[in-house]
Amino acid sequence: MTPSVTGTSPGDAPSPHEPLALYGAGFAADPHGHYRRLRAQGPLARVRIAPDIDATLVTDYHAAADLLRDTETFTKDPRAWQAGVPADSPVLPVLGHRPTALFTDGAVHARYRDAINDTLALIEPHLLRAEVVRVAQRLIAAFSATGTGDLIAQYARRLPLHVFTASFGVAPQDVERVVRGTAGMMDSGADATEAYDDLVAVVSALVHERRRRPGRDLTTYLLAHPAGLDDDEAVRQITLIMSVGHDPTTNLIGNALLRMLSDTGYGGSLHGGATTAREAVDDVLWRDPPLANLGAHFPRHDTEFHGVPLRAGQLVLVSFAAANTQSTPSVPKTAVRSGDGGHLAWSTGPHRCPAKPSALLMATTAIEELTSQLCDLRLAVEPGELVWRPGPFHRALAHLPVRFTPLDALVEADEAGARDGDDHVPIRVAGTPNG
Ligand code: HEM
């Protein structure tokens, strides 16, 4: 089987259209314009996701839902496709095979997924909420006296990170490396491989340390899980959780805050509380999902799917963003908005996100805490001037500059937080994966 690299690869079914580039500043500035053009080509369309890498993108809602559940026709194992992709390709940190839940099917997938699910189940919602509030207050206190801030760099990027690194027991001096690693691999630029390798190095050191000296953290629980993961498998599941967990949660917070700050529908109600935050989050999950295009699948054999011929092993991606925003007479919103939310922002089928409740709790709590403290937040630039990060897979603001009335009093909270010492670990004390 020949993999689907570049437009004329014999591994791909032919297409009369020049593939549209889904990377770089042009795509980042207007993804929905790109999705409209792609939809005009049918339910599946050819796209270019890096200078030398093409894929087929599913933009139709029903085709996307069918593909995500069709384990007979499609595999998640990318190795046949990957055989012809340059080893230093910037998309491999996200799409390249590793022994994780994301790249496996059937019993192997179930083993990894059980270990991940049982480990994430140790996160107690009320402890998680309390920890998010605590970290949020510290982060807000660090810039609240200035009257200006970047809600991505100073808030949305740092908050999930504190929770993840504390939960898994990452040493404070390695936290910045985790930020660079997860962001670098999702940006899929020239340094993506280096970023991913460094993230793996941090997590490997952590796993080796916890084998020797168990702690009270999720790394220790994952290593003790009955699935019996070896060191590399444990490293790869943790790296997966951090990469598909941290960056999308940052972007869910950032995209929802932008929605609240730029949409007149929210005007005057920024401090309105839970409903407003949840509404903005739900709106983003429909219209600008943090993982915009992923769900990589590969046909097990030559086939026809929703009228489009596909060759065995070619890369097929799902556009959660395009599928969610499709609006045609054949896909009335009432039909789409059914079941588990209806939108595909968490994917569906066996590889759907296992952390939806935790991610929603983190995002809504983070937004509520911020908007209740800095209640006259406003954008410091026009929405059209905002810069979005490049990369085909995510919908991610580079910065979110804001202004607000400075709050001197919160500086004291920051100092109290600093005295408070280490991050707390929002997991159950009793109850290990072993019972
Ligand atoms: C607490 C934070 C999060 C954690 C720990 C987490 C973890 C995971 C894991 C382990 C998977 C792989 C599951 C499998 O293959 O069986 C996954 C998949 C997925 N997650 Fe999450 N996630 C988090 C937040 C988010 C957020 C905020 C979004 C976006 C709304 C999201 C959307 C998805 C999607 C679309 C998939 C499917 C990806 C694919 O098949 O390519 N996740 N998540």
Coordinates of N, CA and C in Angstrom, one line a residue, residues 140 143-149 151 257 260-261 266-272 367-380 401-408 410:
I140 N -5.2 35.0 38.5 CA -5.8 36.4 38.4 C -5.1 37.4 39.2
F143 N -2.1 39.3 37.7 CA -2.1 40.5 36.8 C -3.3 41.4 37.1
S144 N -4.1 41.2 38.1 CA -5.3 41.9 38.3 C -5.0 43.4 38.7
A145 N -3.8 43.7 39.3 CA -3.5 45.0 39.7 C -3.1 45.9 38.5
T146 N -2.8 45.3 37.3 CA -2.3 46.1 36.2 C -3.4 46.7 35.3
G147 N -4.5 46.1 35.3 CA -5.6 46.6 34.4 C -5.5 46.0 33.0
T148 N -4.5 45.3 32.7 CA -4.4 44.7 31.4 C -3.9 43.2 31.5
G149 N -4.1 42.4 30.5 CA -3.6 41.1 30.6 C -3.8 40.4 29.3
L151 N -5.2 36.9 28.3 CA -6.0 35.8 28.9 C -5.6 34.4 28.4
L257 N -14.1 32.6 26.2 CA -13.9 33.9 26.7 C -14.0 34.9 25.5
M260 N -17.6 35.5 24.7 CA -18.3 36.4 25.7 C -17.8 37.9 25.5
L261 N -16.6 38.1 25.2 CA -16.1 39.4 25.1 C -16.4 40.1 23.8
Y266 N -23.7 38.8 24.8 CA -23.3 38.6 26.2 C -23.0 40.0 26.9
G267 N -23.2 41.1 26.1 CA -22.8 42.4 26.7 C -23.5 42.7 28.0
G268 N -22.8 43.2 28.9 CA -23.3 43.6 30.2 C -23.6 42.4 31.2
S269 N -23.4 41.2 30.7 CA -23.7 40.1 31.6 C -22.4 39.2 31.9
L270 N -21.3 39.8 31.7 CA -20.0 39.0 31.9 C -20.0 38.4 33.3
H271 N -20.5 39.1 34.3 CA -20.4 38.5 35.6 C -21.6 37.7 36.0
G272 N -22.4 37.3 34.9 CA -23.7 36.7 35.2 C -23.6 35.3 35.8
I367 N -13.9 30.1 33.7 CA -14.5 31.3 33.1 C -15.3 32.0 34.2
E368 N -16.1 31.2 35.0 CA -16.9 31.9 36.1 C -16.0 32.6 37.0
E369 N -14.9 32.0 37.4 CA -14.0 32.7 38.4 C -13.5 34.0 37.9
L370 N -13.0 33.9 36.6 CA -12.4 35.1 36.0 C -13.4 36.2 35.9
T371 N -14.6 35.9 35.3 CA -15.6 36.9 35.0 C -16.3 37.4 36.3
S372 N -16.2 36.7 37.3 CA -16.9 37.2 38.6 C -15.9 38.1 39.3
Q373 N -14.6 37.9 39.1 CA -13.6 38.8 39.7 C -13.3 40.1 38.9
L374 N -13.1 39.9 37.6 CA -12.8 41.0 36.7 C -14.1 41.3 35.8
C375 N -15.1 41.9 36.4 CA -16.4 41.9 35.8 C -16.5 42.9 34.7
D376 N -15.6 43.9 34.6 CA -15.7 44.8 33.4 C -14.6 44.5 32.4
L377 N -14.3 43.2 32.2 CA -13.3 42.8 31.2 C -13.8 43.2 29.8
R378 N -12.8 43.7 29.0 CA -13.2 44.0 27.6 C -11.9 43.8 26.7
L379 N -12.2 43.5 25.5 CA -11.1 43.2 24.6 C -10.2 44.5 24.4
A380 N -8.9 44.3 24.3 CA -8.0 45.4 24.1 C -7.7 45.7 22.7
P401 N -5.7 39.7 24.4 CA -5.4 40.9 25.2 C -6.7 41.6 25.7
V402 N -6.7 41.9 27.0 CA -7.9 42.5 27.6 C -7.5 43.7 28.5
R403 N -8.5 44.5 28.8 CA -8.4 45.6 29.8 C -9.5 45.4 30.8
F404 N -9.3 46.0 32.0 CA -10.3 45.9 33.0 C -9.9 46.9 34.1
T405 N -10.8 47.2 35.0 CA -10.5 48.1 36.2 C -9.5 47.3 37.1
P406 N -8.3 47.9 37.4 CA -7.4 47.2 38.3 C -8.0 46.9 39.6
L407 N -7.6 45.7 40.2 CA -8.1 45.3 41.5 C -6.8 45.2 42.4
D408 N -6.5 46.1 43.2 CA -5.4 46.1 44.1 C -5.5 45.0 45.1
L410 N -6.6 42.1 45.2 CA -6.3 40.7 44.8 C -4.8 40.3 45.0

